[in-house]
Amino acid sequence: MGVNLSQKETIYISDSEVLNLLNIWENQTGRPPNANEIEMIVDSLIEEEILYQESLKLGLDKNDKIIKRRLIQKLEFFKEGEFIENFNEADLKKFYQDNLDIYKKNKRYSFRHIFLSKSEDNNERINMILKDLMSDIEFPQGDPFILGNSFVERNFLEIDSDFGKGFSDNFISLANKKWSGPFESTYGDHLIYILEVFPEEILPFEEVKQSVIKGYNNSLKKEAMKRYIYSVKNKYDVIIGEYR
């Protein structure tokens, strides 16, 4: 049985869609497509649109978390751009002052250590090393440590990343220019010598300005979406099914 032409649906392929695919082709291949390749590209675009329309008719877009999330992202992008306001230097500096915790360097330590891998005779080895240190042997030999023996300006998070969770707790009360330990890590035992302590510091505005702009922009976007959701929320009656 033939298709009733009066029942045929129209599929519209915009020139911008075609030109976009032609540009992608040229960027990927380094040359413009020939006539056959253009026909193939357009046919592929038509087939894609047909399959999309057929999937909508079958309701395949319903209750699909991926599709739902993607549509929400597109709406957020559209509304964020619509609501974002212009800002000036004063706005940025106020955001910076209100969020100083974001723009600070935590306390850092430069140090070196002597490492002893886990062993039954570690106590004896540690005592020997401590004697050597008291005898002004500058850096007695320990075991090789994969990350090296010296560390520069490491904060607590970085120290824990290198030596294991909680290892940074040992640094809180350590004296400068003095060997301390042993302290146990994920890998074994360590004697630690603090070379320098760098106190917590707030980074200057000019140094972090690009980060401030990004953070301020993100705050505007979030506020824009809050305002938009508030403006449309009363259009809906919400019914929640039984879930307990």
Short mmCIF file of C-alpha atoms in Angstrom, two decimals:
data_model
loop_
_atom_site.label_atom_id
_atom_site.label_comp_id
_atom_site.label_asym_id
_atom_site.label_seq_id
_atom_site.Cartn_x
_atom_site.Cartn_y
_atom_site.Cartn_z
CA MET A 1 0.00 0.00 0.00
CA GLY A 2 1.43 3.42 -0.95
CA VAL A 3 1.91 6.27 1.47
CA ASN A 4 -0.82 8.92 1.44
CA LEU A 5 1.11 12.05 0.48
CA SER A 6 -1.34 14.24 2.39
CA GLN A 7 -0.30 12.45 5.57
CA LYS A 8 3.42 12.99 5.10
CA GLU A 9 5.17 15.07 7.69
CA THR A 10 7.66 17.84 7.02
CA ILE A 11 11.19 17.69 8.27
CA TYR A 12 13.10 20.94 8.14
CA ILE A 13 16.90 20.92 7.91
CA SER A 14 18.28 24.42 8.42
CA ASP A 15 21.16 25.80 6.40
CA SER A 16 23.07 26.46 9.64
CA GLU A 17 22.94 22.74 10.53
CA VAL A 18 24.30 21.76 7.12
CA LEU A 19 27.00 24.47 7.14
CA ASN A 20 28.06 23.44 10.64
CA LEU A 21 28.60 19.83 9.52
CA LEU A 22 30.44 20.97 6.39
CA ASN A 23 32.75 23.09 8.54
CA ILE A 24 33.37 20.17 10.90
CA TRP A 25 34.24 17.98 7.90
CA GLU A 26 36.70 20.56 6.57
CA ASN A 27 38.33 21.07 9.98
CA GLN A 28 38.80 17.33 10.44
CA THR A 29 39.99 16.48 6.92
CA GLY A 30 41.77 19.71 5.97
CA ARG A 31 39.69 20.13 2.79
CA PRO A 32 36.10 20.98 1.82
CA PRO A 33 33.83 18.02 0.97
CA ASN A 34 33.12 17.21 -2.66
CA ALA A 35 29.60 16.93 -4.13
CA ASN A 36 29.19 13.24 -3.21
CA GLU A 37 30.43 13.86 0.33
CA ILE A 38 28.05 16.81 0.75
CA GLU A 39 25.17 14.60 -0.36
CA MET A 40 26.26 11.92 2.11
CA ILE A 41 26.47 14.50 4.94
CA VAL A 42 22.99 15.89 4.18
CA ASP A 43 21.50 12.39 3.87
CA SER A 44 22.99 11.47 7.25
CA LEU A 45 21.48 14.61 8.78
CA ILE A 46 18.05 13.79 7.29
CA GLU A 47 18.19 10.21 8.55
CA GLU A 48 19.20 11.43 12.01
CA GLU A 49 16.21 13.82 12.12
CA ILE A 50 13.82 11.10 10.91
CA LEU A 51 15.03 8.71 13.60
CA TYR A 52 14.73 11.47 16.19
CA GLN A 53 11.12 12.21 15.20
CA GLU A 54 10.23 8.50 15.23
CA SER A 55 11.78 8.07 18.68
CA LEU A 56 9.62 10.97 19.95
CA LYS A 57 6.49 9.29 18.56
CA LEU A 58 7.39 6.12 20.45
CA GLY A 59 7.88 8.14 23.64
CA LEU A 60 11.49 7.08 24.03
CA ASP A 61 12.35 10.49 25.47
CA LYS A 62 10.03 9.92 28.44
CA ASN A 63 11.51 8.94 31.82
CA ASP A 64 15.04 8.95 30.44
CA LYS A 65 17.40 10.43 33.02
CA ILE A 66 20.12 11.25 30.48
CA ILE A 67 17.75 13.11 28.16
CA LYS A 68 16.11 14.89 31.11
CA ARG A 69 19.50 16.01 32.46
CA ARG A 70 20.61 17.21 29.02
CA LEU A 71 17.44 19.26 28.50
CA ILE A 72 17.83 20.80 31.97
CA GLN A 73 21.43 21.72 31.15
CA LYS A 74 20.34 23.42 27.92
CA LEU A 75 17.63 25.38 29.75
CA GLU A 76 20.10 26.39 32.48
CA PHE A 77 22.59 27.59 29.85
CA PHE A 78 19.87 29.59 28.09
CA LYS A 79 18.47 31.16 31.26
CA GLU A 80 21.87 31.88 32.80
CA GLY A 81 22.80 33.97 29.78
CA GLU A 82 19.45 35.73 29.88
CA PHE A 83 19.66 36.73 33.55
CA ILE A 84 23.38 37.48 34.01
CA GLU A 85 24.04 41.11 34.82
CA ASN A 86 27.00 43.29 33.94
CA PHE A 87 29.52 43.72 36.72
CA ASN A 88 32.37 46.08 37.50
CA GLU A 89 35.57 46.06 39.51
CA ALA A 90 33.73 47.03 42.70
CA ASP A 91 31.45 43.97 42.35
CA LEU A 92 34.48 41.72 41.94
CA LYS A 93 36.28 43.17 44.96
CA LYS A 94 33.19 42.78 47.14
CA PHE A 95 32.87 39.12 46.05
CA TYR A 96 36.57 38.66 46.80
CA GLN A 97 36.22 40.16 50.30
CA ASP A 98 33.10 38.08 51.01
CA ASN A 99 34.89 34.87 50.03
CA LEU A 100 38.44 35.34 51.32
CA ASP A 101 38.60 31.70 52.45
CA ILE A 102 38.57 30.65 48.80
CA TYR A 103 41.53 32.87 47.96
CA LYS A 104 44.06 31.85 50.54
CA LYS A 105 47.08 29.62 50.75
CA ASN A 106 46.95 27.25 53.68
CA LYS A 107 49.90 26.77 56.02
CA ARG A 108 52.75 25.03 54.19
CA TYR A 109 55.92 23.20 55.16
CA SER A 110 59.23 22.70 53.42
CA PHE A 111 60.94 19.66 54.91
CA ARG A 112 63.09 16.64 54.35
CA HIS A 113 62.82 13.19 55.81
CA ILE A 114 64.66 9.95 56.33
CA PHE A 115 62.54 6.97 55.39
CA LEU A 116 62.70 3.43 56.77
CA SER A 117 60.47 0.87 55.11
CA LYS A 118 58.48 -1.43 57.38
CA SER A 119 60.85 -3.87 59.07
CA GLU A 120 61.25 -5.68 62.39
CA ASP A 121 64.59 -3.99 63.07
CA ASN A 122 63.36 -0.43 62.43
CA ASN A 123 63.74 0.58 66.09
CA GLU A 124 67.39 -0.40 66.03
CA ARG A 125 67.98 1.37 62.71
CA ILE A 126 66.23 4.50 63.93
CA ASN A 127 68.40 4.62 67.06
CA MET A 128 71.53 4.32 64.92
CA ILE A 129 70.37 7.12 62.64
CA LEU A 130 69.54 9.36 65.58
CA LYS A 131 73.05 8.79 66.96
CA ASP A 132 74.51 9.73 63.58
CA LEU A 133 72.42 12.88 63.53
CA MET A 134 73.67 13.84 66.99
CA SER A 135 77.21 13.30 65.68
CA ASP A 136 76.59 15.95 62.99
CA ILE A 137 76.30 13.48 60.15
CA GLU A 138 74.15 15.76 58.02
CA PHE A 139 71.91 13.28 56.23
CA PRO A 140 72.27 9.60 57.22
CA GLN A 141 71.17 7.07 54.67
CA GLY A 142 67.65 5.65 54.96
CA ASP A 143 65.68 3.63 52.42
CA PRO A 144 64.72 5.04 49.00
CA PHE A 145 61.36 6.79 49.02
CA ILE A 146 59.44 6.94 45.74
CA LEU A 147 58.64 10.66 46.09
CA GLY A 148 62.13 11.67 47.17
CA ASN A 149 63.62 13.04 50.38
CA SER A 150 62.82 16.76 50.10
CA PHE A 151 59.47 18.53 49.85
CA VAL A 152 58.77 22.22 49.23
CA GLU A 153 55.76 24.21 50.48
CA ARG A 154 53.42 21.27 51.05
CA ASN A 155 50.12 21.90 52.80
CA PHE A 156 48.33 19.38 55.01
CA LEU A 157 46.24 17.94 52.16
CA GLU A 158 49.32 17.46 50.00
CA ILE A 159 51.28 15.88 52.86
CA ASP A 160 48.45 13.42 53.48
CA SER A 161 48.31 12.69 49.76
CA ASP A 162 52.04 11.86 49.75
CA PHE A 163 52.31 9.96 53.04
CA GLY A 164 48.80 8.76 53.90
CA LYS A 165 45.73 10.13 55.64
CA GLY A 166 46.44 11.81 58.96
CA PHE A 167 50.23 11.97 58.54
CA SER A 168 50.08 15.76 58.45
CA ASP A 169 48.88 15.77 62.09
CA ASN A 170 52.51 15.09 63.05
CA PHE A 171 53.58 18.48 61.68
CA ILE A 172 51.40 20.63 63.92
CA SER A 173 53.81 20.77 66.86
CA LEU A 174 57.17 20.14 65.13
CA ALA A 175 60.03 22.54 65.82
CA ASN A 176 62.03 24.11 62.98
CA LYS A 177 65.57 23.03 62.14
CA LYS A 178 65.35 19.93 64.29
CA TRP A 179 64.98 16.23 63.55
CA SER A 180 61.78 14.71 64.98
CA GLY A 181 60.19 11.29 64.94
CA PRO A 182 59.91 8.55 64.09
CA PHE A 183 56.42 8.97 62.62
CA GLU A 184 54.59 6.07 61.03
CA SER A 185 53.06 6.46 57.57
CA THR A 186 51.34 4.15 55.12
CA TYR A 187 54.79 3.07 53.91
CA GLY A 188 56.94 2.82 57.03
CA ASP A 189 58.70 5.13 59.50
CA HIS A 190 59.97 8.66 58.94
CA LEU A 191 62.27 11.08 60.70
CA ILE A 192 61.36 14.65 59.72
CA TYR A 193 63.38 17.86 59.60
CA ILE A 194 61.38 21.08 59.11
CA LEU A 195 63.29 23.51 56.91
CA GLU A 196 60.73 26.33 56.82
CA VAL A 197 57.10 26.98 57.75
CA PHE A 198 54.97 29.25 55.57
CA PRO A 199 51.99 30.73 57.43
CA GLU A 200 48.49 30.90 56.00
CA GLU A 201 48.14 33.90 53.68
CA ILE A 202 45.39 35.61 51.71
CA LEU A 203 46.31 35.89 48.03
CA PRO A 204 46.18 39.48 46.69
CA PHE A 205 43.14 40.41 44.60
CA GLU A 206 45.16 41.14 41.45
CA GLU A 207 46.89 37.75 41.70
CA VAL A 208 43.59 35.83 41.75
CA LYS A 209 41.45 38.21 39.70
CA GLN A 210 40.68 35.69 36.93
CA SER A 211 39.59 33.17 39.53
CA VAL A 212 37.43 35.84 41.20
CA ILE A 213 35.77 36.65 37.86
CA LYS A 214 35.00 32.97 37.32
CA GLY A 215 33.64 32.55 40.85
CA TYR A 216 31.55 35.71 40.60
CA ASN A 217 30.15 34.61 37.23
CA ASN A 218 29.19 31.24 38.70
CA SER A 219 27.45 32.96 41.62
CA LEU A 220 25.45 35.09 39.16
CA LYS A 221 24.44 32.00 37.21
CA LYS A 222 23.23 30.22 40.35
CA GLU A 223 21.27 33.28 41.42
CA ALA A 224 19.78 33.60 37.93
CA MET A 225 18.51 30.02 38.04
CA LYS A 226 17.08 30.51 41.54
CA ARG A 227 15.14 33.54 40.31
CA TYR A 228 13.94 31.69 37.23
CA ILE A 229 12.79 28.62 39.18
CA TYR A 230 11.00 30.89 41.67
CA SER A 231 9.26 32.72 38.80
CA VAL A 232 7.83 29.51 37.27
CA LYS A 233 7.34 27.31 40.33
CA ASN A 234 3.82 28.53 41.07
CA LYS A 235 2.69 27.34 37.60
CA TYR A 236 2.85 23.75 38.83
CA ASP A 237 0.85 21.63 41.23
CA VAL A 238 3.24 19.02 42.62
CA ILE A 239 1.96 15.54 43.44
CA ILE A 240 4.38 13.15 45.11
CA GLY A 241 3.67 9.42 44.91
CA GLU A 242 4.00 7.00 47.81
CA TYR A 243 7.64 6.16 48.41
CA ARG A 244 7.70 5.06 52.05
#
